[in-house]
């Protein structure tokens, strides 16, 4: 926005040999209204420097530059007020124009001309402020709506984790990155043991409560950069980058133990405990493939092996010992 203000200033028009009229102050008004005092101050400094660079180091340039810095400070202070945005923008625009009036008064000897120019400039500035407000609000609302729709498309409604669609996209992207940079990528497939029994005994609302609480346990006991998803029903997954199969299995075991120790509180206050079975696989420790789905399928096979072995356990794919990472 500082650069935008400089561009506006570059296309200004002279009304006196020592003064140029434009709407550069509106760049500061907008940035202050939406992002606060620090961006406002930075924009004011940039525009002040631009004034000195474009029009020389004269006394009038110094006064105009100081005026833009003052506008940046004033708008930054007003941005902290708890007003509606349009009201703040109009007040910022008026006070900015008063600063510009002082600059015109110091630079233009013909004060009648000053008042005429100021009146016209003020009207244009206020109208431009309203138009800019309408445009920025439309853009801002559109962006927020887009982000909300994007989040809804990528997020599981019940647990706020990544949904299956987002998991598949993340798996594909992380797998390609791991291949390109010769890094590891682990996959954990987590399934609740006897989840149908919970729904049949306590009801689906209780099952939903278990899923929501389990999602928190998974997030808390995964690493901060691991990516947790709900793939559907009672099945979850965790993408574990930059970890060997032994390290991935250790993370899985930590999750399994945390779930087994956690007390799940149902809607009616009933407290129960559950267990999970986990399958683990790591590219390229346990599988050599150019297909991310084969890595997921290997983790799935290990999950079923854990189920068949008695549940409440972690099963890892065997390591390929002759593989040497560059």
PDB file of C-alpha atoms in Angstrom:
ATOM      1  CA  UNK A   1       0.000   0.000   0.000  1.00  0.00           C
ATOM      2  CA  UNK A   2       2.983   2.273   0.470  1.00  0.00           C
ATOM      3  CA  UNK A   3       4.013   1.509  -3.118  1.00  0.00           C
ATOM      4  CA  UNK A   4       0.400   2.027  -4.208  1.00  0.00           C
ATOM      5  CA  UNK A   5       0.477   5.470  -2.583  1.00  0.00           C
ATOM      6  CA  UNK A   6       3.722   6.281  -4.416  1.00  0.00           C
ATOM      7  CA  UNK A   7       2.094   5.280  -7.717  1.00  0.00           C
ATOM      8  CA  UNK A   8      -0.849   7.579  -6.985  1.00  0.00           C
ATOM      9  CA  UNK A   9       1.606  10.346  -6.166  1.00  0.00           C
ATOM     10  CA  UNK A  10       3.550   9.744  -9.384  1.00  0.00           C
ATOM     11  CA  UNK A  11       0.363  10.371 -11.371  1.00  0.00           C
ATOM     12  CA  UNK A  12      -0.591  13.463  -9.351  1.00  0.00           C
ATOM     13  CA  UNK A  13      -1.315  16.809 -10.979  1.00  0.00           C
ATOM     14  CA  UNK A  14       0.296  20.144 -10.015  1.00  0.00           C
ATOM     15  CA  UNK A  15      -1.912  22.914  -8.687  1.00  0.00           C
ATOM     16  CA  UNK A  16       1.070  25.071  -7.798  1.00  0.00           C
ATOM     17  CA  UNK A  17       4.814  24.825  -8.517  1.00  0.00           C
ATOM     18  CA  UNK A  18       5.290  23.581  -4.945  1.00  0.00           C
ATOM     19  CA  UNK A  19       2.200  21.391  -4.443  1.00  0.00           C
ATOM     20  CA  UNK A  20       0.736  18.344  -6.192  1.00  0.00           C
ATOM     21  CA  UNK A  21      -2.812  17.067  -5.659  1.00  0.00           C
ATOM     22  CA  UNK A  22      -3.642  13.359  -5.543  1.00  0.00           C
ATOM     23  CA  UNK A  23      -5.306  10.738  -3.341  1.00  0.00           C
ATOM     24  CA  UNK A  24      -2.174   9.100  -1.950  1.00  0.00           C
ATOM     25  CA  UNK A  25      -3.463   9.453   1.615  1.00  0.00           C
ATOM     26  CA  UNK A  26      -6.273   6.987   0.837  1.00  0.00           C
ATOM     27  CA  UNK A  27      -3.713   4.185   0.565  1.00  0.00           C
ATOM     28  CA  UNK A  28      -2.861   4.839   4.218  1.00  0.00           C
ATOM     29  CA  UNK A  29      -6.541   5.120   5.171  1.00  0.00           C
ATOM     30  CA  UNK A  30      -7.336   1.713   3.676  1.00  0.00           C
ATOM     31  CA  UNK A  31      -4.353  -0.136   5.144  1.00  0.00           C
ATOM     32  CA  UNK A  32      -4.932   1.408   8.583  1.00  0.00           C
ATOM     33  CA  UNK A  33      -8.610   0.438   8.524  1.00  0.00           C
ATOM     34  CA  UNK A  34      -7.938  -3.211   7.671  1.00  0.00           C
ATOM     35  CA  UNK A  35      -4.521  -4.020   9.142  1.00  0.00           C
ATOM     36  CA  UNK A  36      -3.912  -1.548  11.963  1.00  0.00           C
ATOM     37  CA  UNK A  37      -1.337   0.946  13.100  1.00  0.00           C
ATOM     38  CA  UNK A  38       1.974  -0.669  12.103  1.00  0.00           C
ATOM     39  CA  UNK A  39       1.150  -1.149   8.384  1.00  0.00           C
ATOM     40  CA  UNK A  40      -0.271   2.377   8.431  1.00  0.00           C
ATOM     41  CA  UNK A  41       2.996   3.761   9.779  1.00  0.00           C
ATOM     42  CA  UNK A  42       5.075   1.744   7.294  1.00  0.00           C
ATOM     43  CA  UNK A  43       2.928   2.957   4.385  1.00  0.00           C
ATOM     44  CA  UNK A  44       3.315   6.563   5.610  1.00  0.00           C
ATOM     45  CA  UNK A  45       7.102   6.202   5.766  1.00  0.00           C
ATOM     46  CA  UNK A  46       7.268   4.680   2.273  1.00  0.00           C
ATOM     47  CA  UNK A  47       5.096   7.405   0.748  1.00  0.00           C
ATOM     48  CA  UNK A  48       7.145  10.099   2.510  1.00  0.00           C
ATOM     49  CA  UNK A  49      10.362   8.613   1.116  1.00  0.00           C
ATOM     50  CA  UNK A  50       8.750   8.335  -2.314  1.00  0.00           C
ATOM     51  CA  UNK A  51       7.871  12.038  -2.191  1.00  0.00           C
ATOM     52  CA  UNK A  52      11.489  12.948  -1.513  1.00  0.00           C
ATOM     53  CA  UNK A  53      12.872  10.574  -4.159  1.00  0.00           C
ATOM     54  CA  UNK A  54      10.447  11.496  -6.957  1.00  0.00           C
ATOM     55  CA  UNK A  55      10.330  15.271  -6.449  1.00  0.00           C
ATOM     56  CA  UNK A  56      13.712  16.084  -4.983  1.00  0.00           C
ATOM     57  CA  UNK A  57      15.043  17.093  -1.557  1.00  0.00           C
ATOM     58  CA  UNK A  58      13.397  20.519  -1.498  1.00  0.00           C
ATOM     59  CA  UNK A  59      11.734  22.215   1.473  1.00  0.00           C
ATOM     60  CA  UNK A  60       8.280  21.605  -0.007  1.00  0.00           C
ATOM     61  CA  UNK A  61       9.080  17.911  -0.491  1.00  0.00           C
ATOM     62  CA  UNK A  62      10.264  17.650   3.105  1.00  0.00           C
ATOM     63  CA  UNK A  63       7.051  19.290   4.349  1.00  0.00           C
ATOM     64  CA  UNK A  64       4.908  16.996   2.163  1.00  0.00           C
ATOM     65  CA  UNK A  65       6.867  13.929   3.290  1.00  0.00           C
ATOM     66  CA  UNK A  66       6.447  14.909   6.941  1.00  0.00           C
ATOM     67  CA  UNK A  67       2.739  15.373   6.276  1.00  0.00           C
ATOM     68  CA  UNK A  68       2.393  11.840   4.894  1.00  0.00           C
ATOM     69  CA  UNK A  69       4.238  10.467   7.906  1.00  0.00           C
ATOM     70  CA  UNK A  70       1.856  12.410  10.151  1.00  0.00           C
ATOM     71  CA  UNK A  71      -1.128  10.963   8.249  1.00  0.00           C
ATOM     72  CA  UNK A  72       0.303   7.476   8.795  1.00  0.00           C
ATOM     73  CA  UNK A  73       0.537   8.125  12.545  1.00  0.00           C
ATOM     74  CA  UNK A  74      -2.956   9.654  12.777  1.00  0.00           C
ATOM     75  CA  UNK A  75      -4.599   6.847  10.800  1.00  0.00           C
ATOM     76  CA  UNK A  76      -2.700   4.277  12.845  1.00  0.00           C
ATOM     77  CA  UNK A  77      -4.039   5.781  16.063  1.00  0.00           C
ATOM     78  CA  UNK A  78      -7.587   5.938  14.725  1.00  0.00           C
ATOM     79  CA  UNK A  79      -7.404   2.300  13.597  1.00  0.00           C
ATOM     80  CA  UNK A  80      -7.490   1.287  17.269  1.00  0.00           C
ATOM     81  CA  UNK A  81     -10.902   2.886  17.780  1.00  0.00           C
ATOM     82  CA  UNK A  82     -13.888   0.535  18.112  1.00  0.00           C
ATOM     83  CA  UNK A  83     -15.949   2.154  15.382  1.00  0.00           C
ATOM     84  CA  UNK A  84     -17.534   0.716  12.290  1.00  0.00           C
ATOM     85  CA  UNK A  85     -14.986   0.576   9.491  1.00  0.00           C
ATOM     86  CA  UNK A  86     -16.704   3.112   7.213  1.00  0.00           C
ATOM     87  CA  UNK A  87     -16.924   5.652  10.038  1.00  0.00           C
ATOM     88  CA  UNK A  88     -13.235   5.230  10.820  1.00  0.00           C
ATOM     89  CA  UNK A  89     -12.284   5.547   7.149  1.00  0.00           C
ATOM     90  CA  UNK A  90     -14.292   8.762   6.734  1.00  0.00           C
ATOM     91  CA  UNK A  91     -12.762  10.263   9.901  1.00  0.00           C
ATOM     92  CA  UNK A  92      -9.272   9.238   8.761  1.00  0.00           C
ATOM     93  CA  UNK A  93      -9.920  10.817   5.368  1.00  0.00           C
ATOM     94  CA  UNK A  94     -11.133  14.096   6.922  1.00  0.00           C
ATOM     95  CA  UNK A  95      -8.162  14.383   9.293  1.00  0.00           C
ATOM     96  CA  UNK A  96      -5.781  13.471   6.462  1.00  0.00           C
ATOM     97  CA  UNK A  97      -7.260  16.261   4.374  1.00  0.00           C
ATOM     98  CA  UNK A  98      -6.760  18.697   7.274  1.00  0.00           C
ATOM     99  CA  UNK A  99      -3.090  17.743   7.328  1.00  0.00           C
ATOM    100  CA  UNK A 100      -2.947  18.315   3.580  1.00  0.00           C
ATOM    101  CA  UNK A 101      -4.665  21.686   4.102  1.00  0.00           C
ATOM    102  CA  UNK A 102      -1.834  22.724   6.399  1.00  0.00           C
ATOM    103  CA  UNK A 103       0.703  21.590   3.788  1.00  0.00           C
ATOM    104  CA  UNK A 104      -1.101  23.558   1.061  1.00  0.00           C
ATOM    105  CA  UNK A 105      -1.268  26.594   3.337  1.00  0.00           C
ATOM    106  CA  UNK A 106       2.516  26.487   3.794  1.00  0.00           C
ATOM    107  CA  UNK A 107       3.314  25.846   0.121  1.00  0.00           C
ATOM    108  CA  UNK A 108       0.763  27.958  -1.781  1.00  0.00           C
ATOM    109  CA  UNK A 109       0.877  31.744  -1.258  1.00  0.00           C
ATOM    110  CA  UNK A 110      -2.586  32.286  -2.767  1.00  0.00           C
ATOM    111  CA  UNK A 111      -4.813  31.234   0.153  1.00  0.00           C
ATOM    112  CA  UNK A 112      -8.022  31.746  -1.824  1.00  0.00           C
ATOM    113  CA  UNK A 113      -6.714  29.166  -4.230  1.00  0.00           C
ATOM    114  CA  UNK A 114      -5.947  26.917  -1.266  1.00  0.00           C
ATOM    115  CA  UNK A 115      -9.549  26.965  -0.053  1.00  0.00           C
ATOM    116  CA  UNK A 116     -10.917  26.313  -3.555  1.00  0.00           C
ATOM    117  CA  UNK A 117      -8.574  23.398  -4.163  1.00  0.00           C
ATOM    118  CA  UNK A 118      -9.094  22.025  -0.668  1.00  0.00           C
ATOM    119  CA  UNK A 119     -12.892  22.032  -1.031  1.00  0.00           C
ATOM    120  CA  UNK A 120     -12.746  20.170  -4.327  1.00  0.00           C
ATOM    121  CA  UNK A 121     -10.089  17.813  -3.020  1.00  0.00           C
ATOM    122  CA  UNK A 122     -12.119  17.089   0.132  1.00  0.00           C
ATOM    123  CA  UNK A 123     -15.276  16.223  -1.831  1.00  0.00           C
ATOM    124  CA  UNK A 124     -13.360  13.922  -4.160  1.00  0.00           C
ATOM    125  CA  UNK A 125     -11.560  12.326  -1.215  1.00  0.00           C
ATOM    126  CA  UNK A 126     -14.788  11.602   0.690  1.00  0.00           C
ATOM    127  CA  UNK A 127     -16.504  10.139  -2.378  1.00  0.00           C
ATOM    128  CA  UNK A 128     -13.423   8.040  -3.146  1.00  0.00           C
ATOM    129  CA  UNK A 129     -13.351   6.810   0.463  1.00  0.00           C
ATOM    130  CA  UNK A 130     -16.919   5.524   0.192  1.00  0.00           C
ATOM    131  CA  UNK A 131     -16.234   3.842  -3.172  1.00  0.00           C
ATOM    132  CA  UNK A 132     -13.016   2.238  -1.871  1.00  0.00           C
ATOM    133  CA  UNK A 133     -14.847   1.043   1.246  1.00  0.00           C
ATOM    134  CA  UNK A 134     -17.525  -0.638  -0.869  1.00  0.00           C
ATOM    135  CA  UNK A 135     -14.933  -2.313  -3.102  1.00  0.00           C
ATOM    136  CA  UNK A 136     -12.698  -3.487  -0.241  1.00  0.00           C
ATOM    137  CA  UNK A 137     -15.650  -4.787   1.759  1.00  0.00           C
ATOM    138  CA  UNK A 138     -16.887  -6.718  -1.266  1.00  0.00           C
ATOM    139  CA  UNK A 139     -13.430  -8.219  -1.823  1.00  0.00           C
ATOM    140  CA  UNK A 140     -12.979  -8.948   1.887  1.00  0.00           C
ATOM    141  CA  UNK A 141     -16.399 -10.613   2.172  1.00  0.00           C
ATOM    142  CA  UNK A 142     -15.757 -12.658  -0.969  1.00  0.00           C
ATOM    143  CA  UNK A 143     -12.394 -13.811   0.375  1.00  0.00           C
ATOM    144  CA  UNK A 144     -13.887 -14.795   3.724  1.00  0.00           C
ATOM    145  CA  UNK A 145     -16.688 -16.720   2.015  1.00  0.00           C
ATOM    146  CA  UNK A 146     -14.173 -18.495  -0.221  1.00  0.00           C
ATOM    147  CA  UNK A 147     -11.997 -19.450   2.758  1.00  0.00           C
ATOM    148  CA  UNK A 148     -15.054 -20.715   4.649  1.00  0.00           C
ATOM    149  CA  UNK A 149     -16.142 -22.845   1.695  1.00  0.00           C
ATOM    150  CA  UNK A 150     -12.584 -24.124   1.250  1.00  0.00           C
ATOM    151  CA  UNK A 151     -12.378 -25.061   4.934  1.00  0.00           C
ATOM    152  CA  UNK A 152     -15.749 -26.826   4.802  1.00  0.00           C
ATOM    153  CA  UNK A 153     -14.622 -28.773   1.744  1.00  0.00           C
ATOM    154  CA  UNK A 154     -11.415 -29.904   3.465  1.00  0.00           C
ATOM    155  CA  UNK A 155     -12.568 -30.425   7.054  1.00  0.00           C
ATOM    156  CA  UNK A 156     -14.505 -33.200   8.734  1.00  0.00           C
ATOM    157  CA  UNK A 157     -17.623 -31.590  10.204  1.00  0.00           C
ATOM    158  CA  UNK A 158     -17.569 -33.634  13.421  1.00  0.00           C
ATOM    159  CA  UNK A 159     -13.921 -33.597  14.479  1.00  0.00           C
ATOM    160  CA  UNK A 160     -12.550 -30.541  12.603  1.00  0.00           C
ATOM    161  CA  UNK A 161      -9.741 -32.760  11.283  1.00  0.00           C
ATOM    162  CA  UNK A 162      -8.863 -33.120   7.610  1.00  0.00           C
ATOM    163  CA  UNK A 163     -11.522 -35.131   5.806  1.00  0.00           C
ATOM    164  CA  UNK A 164     -10.873 -38.039   3.448  1.00  0.00           C
ATOM    165  CA  UNK A 165     -10.669 -35.831   0.373  1.00  0.00           C
ATOM    166  CA  UNK A 166      -8.084 -33.563   1.975  1.00  0.00           C
ATOM    167  CA  UNK A 167      -6.150 -36.549   3.345  1.00  0.00           C
ATOM    168  CA  UNK A 168      -5.844 -38.060  -0.120  1.00  0.00           C
ATOM    169  CA  UNK A 169      -4.603 -34.762  -1.514  1.00  0.00           C
ATOM    170  CA  UNK A 170      -2.108 -34.304   1.339  1.00  0.00           C
ATOM    171  CA  UNK A 171      -0.890 -37.883   0.976  1.00  0.00           C
ATOM    172  CA  UNK A 172      -0.269 -37.369  -2.727  1.00  0.00           C
ATOM    173  CA  UNK A 173       1.520 -34.043  -2.195  1.00  0.00           C
ATOM    174  CA  UNK A 174       3.672 -35.222   0.726  1.00  0.00           C
ATOM    175  CA  UNK A 175       4.582 -38.418  -1.119  1.00  0.00           C
ATOM    176  CA  UNK A 176       5.778 -36.467  -4.158  1.00  0.00           C
ATOM    177  CA  UNK A 177       7.785 -34.154  -1.887  1.00  0.00           C
ATOM    178  CA  UNK A 178       9.350 -37.132  -0.100  1.00  0.00           C
ATOM    179  CA  UNK A 179      10.331 -38.667  -3.422  1.00  0.00           C
ATOM    180  CA  UNK A 180      11.731 -35.419  -4.802  1.00  0.00           C
ATOM    181  CA  UNK A 181      13.849 -34.616  -1.737  1.00  0.00           C
ATOM    182  CA  UNK A 182      14.739 -38.253  -0.888  1.00  0.00           C
ATOM    183  CA  UNK A 183      12.952 -37.974   2.459  1.00  0.00           C
ATOM    184  CA  UNK A 184      10.797 -40.343   4.467  1.00  0.00           C
ATOM    185  CA  UNK A 185       7.024 -40.268   4.770  1.00  0.00           C
ATOM    186  CA  UNK A 186       5.156 -42.422   7.248  1.00  0.00           C
ATOM    187  CA  UNK A 187       1.462 -43.290   7.344  1.00  0.00           C
ATOM    188  CA  UNK A 188      -0.467 -44.433  10.405  1.00  0.00           C
ATOM    189  CA  UNK A 189      -3.941 -45.895   9.950  1.00  0.00           C
ATOM    190  CA  UNK A 190      -5.875 -45.818  13.229  1.00  0.00           C
ATOM    191  CA  UNK A 191      -9.107 -47.699  13.855  1.00  0.00           C
ATOM    192  CA  UNK A 192     -11.247 -47.811  17.014  1.00  0.00           C
ATOM    193  CA  UNK A 193     -11.696 -51.336  18.363  1.00  0.00           C
ATOM    194  CA  UNK A 194     -15.330 -52.537  18.658  1.00  0.00           C
ATOM    195  CA  UNK A 195     -16.729 -49.106  17.772  1.00  0.00           C
ATOM    196  CA  UNK A 196     -20.024 -50.625  16.604  1.00  0.00           C
ATOM    197  CA  UNK A 197     -20.538 -51.950  20.117  1.00  0.00           C
ATOM    198  CA  UNK A 198     -20.261 -48.400  21.493  1.00  0.00           C
ATOM    199  CA  UNK A 199     -22.924 -47.153  19.081  1.00  0.00           C
ATOM    200  CA  UNK A 200     -25.199 -50.115  19.779  1.00  0.00           C
ATOM    201  CA  UNK A 201     -24.833 -49.817  23.564  1.00  0.00           C
ATOM    202  CA  UNK A 202     -24.834 -46.063  24.127  1.00  0.00           C
ATOM    203  CA  UNK A 203     -26.238 -44.601  20.904  1.00  0.00           C
ATOM    204  CA  UNK A 204     -24.813 -42.664  17.985  1.00  0.00           C
ATOM    205  CA  UNK A 205     -24.522 -39.432  19.986  1.00  0.00           C
ATOM    206  CA  UNK A 206     -22.145 -41.263  22.319  1.00  0.00           C
ATOM    207  CA  UNK A 207     -20.212 -42.530  19.304  1.00  0.00           C
ATOM    208  CA  UNK A 208     -19.868 -38.970  18.022  1.00  0.00           C
ATOM    209  CA  UNK A 209     -18.581 -37.829  21.420  1.00  0.00           C
ATOM    210  CA  UNK A 210     -15.951 -40.580  21.341  1.00  0.00           C
ATOM    211  CA  UNK A 211     -14.855 -39.553  17.843  1.00  0.00           C
ATOM    212  CA  UNK A 212     -14.536 -35.907  18.863  1.00  0.00           C
ATOM    213  CA  UNK A 213     -12.504 -36.701  21.966  1.00  0.00           C
ATOM    214  CA  UNK A 214     -10.331 -39.191  20.108  1.00  0.00           C
ATOM    215  CA  UNK A 215      -9.471 -36.524  17.528  1.00  0.00           C
ATOM    216  CA  UNK A 216      -8.075 -34.357  20.350  1.00  0.00           C
ATOM    217  CA  UNK A 217      -6.022 -37.254  21.712  1.00  0.00           C
ATOM    218  CA  UNK A 218      -4.575 -37.906  18.253  1.00  0.00           C
ATOM    219  CA  UNK A 219      -3.610 -34.257  17.799  1.00  0.00           C
ATOM    220  CA  UNK A 220      -2.107 -33.974  21.286  1.00  0.00           C
ATOM    221  CA  UNK A 221       0.077 -37.067  20.964  1.00  0.00           C
ATOM    222  CA  UNK A 222       1.198 -36.572  17.370  1.00  0.00           C
ATOM    223  CA  UNK A 223       4.025 -34.219  16.571  1.00  0.00           C
ATOM    224  CA  UNK A 224       3.121 -30.608  15.829  1.00  0.00           C
ATOM    225  CA  UNK A 225       3.819 -31.003  12.096  1.00  0.00           C
ATOM    226  CA  UNK A 226       2.128 -34.398  11.680  1.00  0.00           C
ATOM    227  CA  UNK A 227      -1.191 -34.191   9.811  1.00  0.00           C
ATOM    228  CA  UNK A 228      -4.190 -35.945  11.345  1.00  0.00           C
ATOM    229  CA  UNK A 229      -7.294 -36.831   9.324  1.00  0.00           C
ATOM    230  CA  UNK A 230     -10.565 -38.634   9.807  1.00  0.00           C
ATOM    231  CA  UNK A 231     -10.976 -40.942   6.830  1.00  0.00           C
ATOM    232  CA  UNK A 232     -14.562 -41.872   7.649  1.00  0.00           C
ATOM    233  CA  UNK A 233     -16.482 -43.789  10.305  1.00  0.00           C
ATOM    234  CA  UNK A 234     -14.106 -44.808  13.090  1.00  0.00           C
ATOM    235  CA  UNK A 235     -10.963 -44.738  10.933  1.00  0.00           C
ATOM    236  CA  UNK A 236      -8.318 -42.040  11.263  1.00  0.00           C
ATOM    237  CA  UNK A 237      -4.916 -41.507   9.701  1.00  0.00           C
ATOM    238  CA  UNK A 238      -1.745 -39.631  10.554  1.00  0.00           C
ATOM    239  CA  UNK A 239       0.886 -38.513   8.052  1.00  0.00           C
ATOM    240  CA  UNK A 240       4.289 -38.727   9.730  1.00  0.00           C
ATOM    241  CA  UNK A 241       7.052 -37.044   7.717  1.00  0.00           C
ATOM    242  CA  UNK A 242      10.799 -37.324   8.345  1.00  0.00           C
ATOM    243  CA  UNK A 243      10.715 -40.364  10.637  1.00  0.00           C
ATOM    244  CA  UNK A 244      12.125 -43.882  10.292  1.00  0.00           C
ATOM    245  CA  UNK A 245       9.857 -46.890  10.660  1.00  0.00           C
ATOM    246  CA  UNK A 246      11.061 -47.335  14.246  1.00  0.00           C
ATOM    247  CA  UNK A 247      10.336 -43.683  15.063  1.00  0.00           C
ATOM    248  CA  UNK A 248       6.961 -43.885  13.325  1.00  0.00           C
ATOM    249  CA  UNK A 249       6.087 -47.031  15.285  1.00  0.00           C
ATOM    250  CA  UNK A 250       7.097 -45.251  18.506  1.00  0.00           C
ATOM    251  CA  UNK A 251       4.713 -42.373  17.691  1.00  0.00           C
ATOM    252  CA  UNK A 252       1.978 -44.905  16.973  1.00  0.00           C
ATOM    253  CA  UNK A 253       2.622 -46.672  20.274  1.00  0.00           C
ATOM    254  CA  UNK A 254       2.475 -43.355  22.121  1.00  0.00           C
ATOM    255  CA  UNK A 255      -0.923 -42.683  20.531  1.00  0.00           C
ATOM    256  CA  UNK A 256      -2.183 -46.194  21.306  1.00  0.00           C
ATOM    257  CA  UNK A 257      -1.159 -45.929  24.964  1.00  0.00           C
ATOM    258  CA  UNK A 258      -2.661 -42.433  25.305  1.00  0.00           C
ATOM    259  CA  UNK A 259      -5.996 -43.625  23.921  1.00  0.00           C
ATOM    260  CA  UNK A 260      -6.030 -46.663  26.212  1.00  0.00           C
ATOM    261  CA  UNK A 261      -5.391 -44.441  29.256  1.00  0.00           C
ATOM    262  CA  UNK A 262      -7.864 -41.720  28.303  1.00  0.00           C
ATOM    263  CA  UNK A 263     -11.281 -41.536  29.980  1.00  0.00           C
ATOM    264  CA  UNK A 264     -13.959 -40.793  27.384  1.00  0.00           C
ATOM    265  CA  UNK A 265     -16.994 -38.932  28.740  1.00  0.00           C
ATOM    266  CA  UNK A 266     -20.253 -39.541  26.872  1.00  0.00           C
ATOM    267  CA  UNK A 267     -23.151 -37.135  26.441  1.00  0.00           C
ATOM    268  CA  UNK A 268     -24.991 -38.457  29.500  1.00  0.00           C
ATOM    269  CA  UNK A 269     -21.868 -38.322  31.667  1.00  0.00           C
ATOM    270  CA  UNK A 270     -21.017 -42.014  31.355  1.00  0.00           C
ATOM    271  CA  UNK A 271     -17.275 -42.668  31.383  1.00  0.00           C
ATOM    272  CA  UNK A 272     -15.775 -45.365  29.227  1.00  0.00           C
ATOM    273  CA  UNK A 273     -12.381 -46.438  27.914  1.00  0.00           C
ATOM    274  CA  UNK A 274     -11.597 -47.594  24.410  1.00  0.00           C
ATOM    275  CA  UNK A 275      -8.637 -48.972  22.508  1.00  0.00           C
ATOM    276  CA  UNK A 276      -7.348 -48.516  18.980  1.00  0.00           C
ATOM    277  CA  UNK A 277      -5.408 -50.660  16.548  1.00  0.00           C
ATOM    278  CA  UNK A 278      -2.783 -48.987  14.374  1.00  0.00           C
ATOM    279  CA  UNK A 279      -0.986 -49.981  11.197  1.00  0.00           C
ATOM    280  CA  UNK A 280       2.254 -48.226  10.204  1.00  0.00           C
ATOM    281  CA  UNK A 281       4.259 -48.005   6.972  1.00  0.00           C
ATOM    282  CA  UNK A 282       7.047 -45.667   5.841  1.00  0.00           C
ATOM    283  CA  UNK A 283       8.349 -44.679   2.443  1.00  0.00           C
ATOM    284  CA  UNK A 284      11.014 -45.791   1.587  1.00  0.00           C
ATOM    285  CA  UNK A 285      11.833 -47.845   4.718  1.00  0.00           C
ATOM    286  CA  UNK A 286       9.098 -50.440   4.219  1.00  0.00           C
ATOM    287  CA  UNK A 287       8.019 -50.079   0.591  1.00  0.00           C
ATOM    288  CA  UNK A 288       9.607 -49.075  -2.706  1.00  0.00           C
ATOM    289  CA  UNK A 289       6.884 -47.567  -4.813  1.00  0.00           C
ATOM    290  CA  UNK A 290       6.138 -44.550  -6.950  1.00  0.00           C
ATOM    291  CA  UNK A 291       2.498 -44.671  -5.910  1.00  0.00           C
ATOM    292  CA  UNK A 292       1.273 -43.094  -2.662  1.00  0.00           C
ATOM    293  CA  UNK A 293      -1.751 -45.410  -2.606  1.00  0.00           C
ATOM    294  CA  UNK A 294       0.519 -48.450  -2.253  1.00  0.00           C
ATOM    295  CA  UNK A 295       2.046 -46.893   0.872  1.00  0.00           C
ATOM    296  CA  UNK A 296      -1.454 -46.397   2.295  1.00  0.00           C
ATOM    297  CA  UNK A 297      -2.439 -49.945   1.334  1.00  0.00           C
ATOM    298  CA  UNK A 298       0.588 -51.308   3.175  1.00  0.00           C
ATOM    299  CA  UNK A 299      -0.401 -49.383   6.307  1.00  0.00           C
ATOM    300  CA  UNK A 300      -3.951 -50.733   5.895  1.00  0.00           C
ATOM    301  CA  UNK A 301      -2.652 -54.304   5.745  1.00  0.00           C
ATOM    302  CA  UNK A 302      -0.734 -53.709   8.953  1.00  0.00           C
ATOM    303  CA  UNK A 303      -3.907 -52.354  10.583  1.00  0.00           C
ATOM    304  CA  UNK A 304      -5.766 -55.564   9.737  1.00  0.00           C
ATOM    305  CA  UNK A 305      -2.828 -57.565  11.049  1.00  0.00           C
ATOM    306  CA  UNK A 306      -3.130 -55.653  14.325  1.00  0.00           C
ATOM    307  CA  UNK A 307      -6.871 -56.387  14.390  1.00  0.00           C
ATOM    308  CA  UNK A 308      -6.305 -60.084  13.689  1.00  0.00           C
ATOM    309  CA  UNK A 309      -3.592 -60.248  16.363  1.00  0.00           C
ATOM    310  CA  UNK A 310      -5.966 -59.250  19.166  1.00  0.00           C
ATOM    311  CA  UNK A 311      -6.454 -55.466  18.724  1.00  0.00           C
ATOM    312  CA  UNK A 312      -5.102 -52.661  20.952  1.00  0.00           C
ATOM    313  CA  UNK A 313      -1.691 -52.892  19.344  1.00  0.00           C
ATOM    314  CA  UNK A 314       0.594 -51.400  16.710  1.00  0.00           C
ATOM    315  CA  UNK A 315       1.801 -53.418  13.734  1.00  0.00           C
ATOM    316  CA  UNK A 316       4.512 -52.054  11.460  1.00  0.00           C
ATOM    317  CA  UNK A 317       5.493 -53.171   7.992  1.00  0.00           C
ATOM    318  CA  UNK A 318       8.887 -54.905   7.904  1.00  0.00           C
ATOM    319  CA  UNK A 319      11.839 -52.719   7.003  1.00  0.00           C
ATOM    320  CA  UNK A 320      13.682 -53.223   3.733  1.00  0.00           C
ATOM    321  CA  UNK A 321      17.204 -53.601   5.115  1.00  0.00           C
ATOM    322  CA  UNK A 322      19.110 -53.302   1.843  1.00  0.00           C
ATOM    323  CA  UNK A 323      17.737 -49.814   1.093  1.00  0.00           C
ATOM    324  CA  UNK A 324      20.333 -47.043   1.377  1.00  0.00           C
ATOM    325  CA  UNK A 325      19.137 -43.454   1.568  1.00  0.00           C
ATOM    326  CA  UNK A 326      21.282 -40.915  -0.249  1.00  0.00           C
TER     327      UNK A 326
END
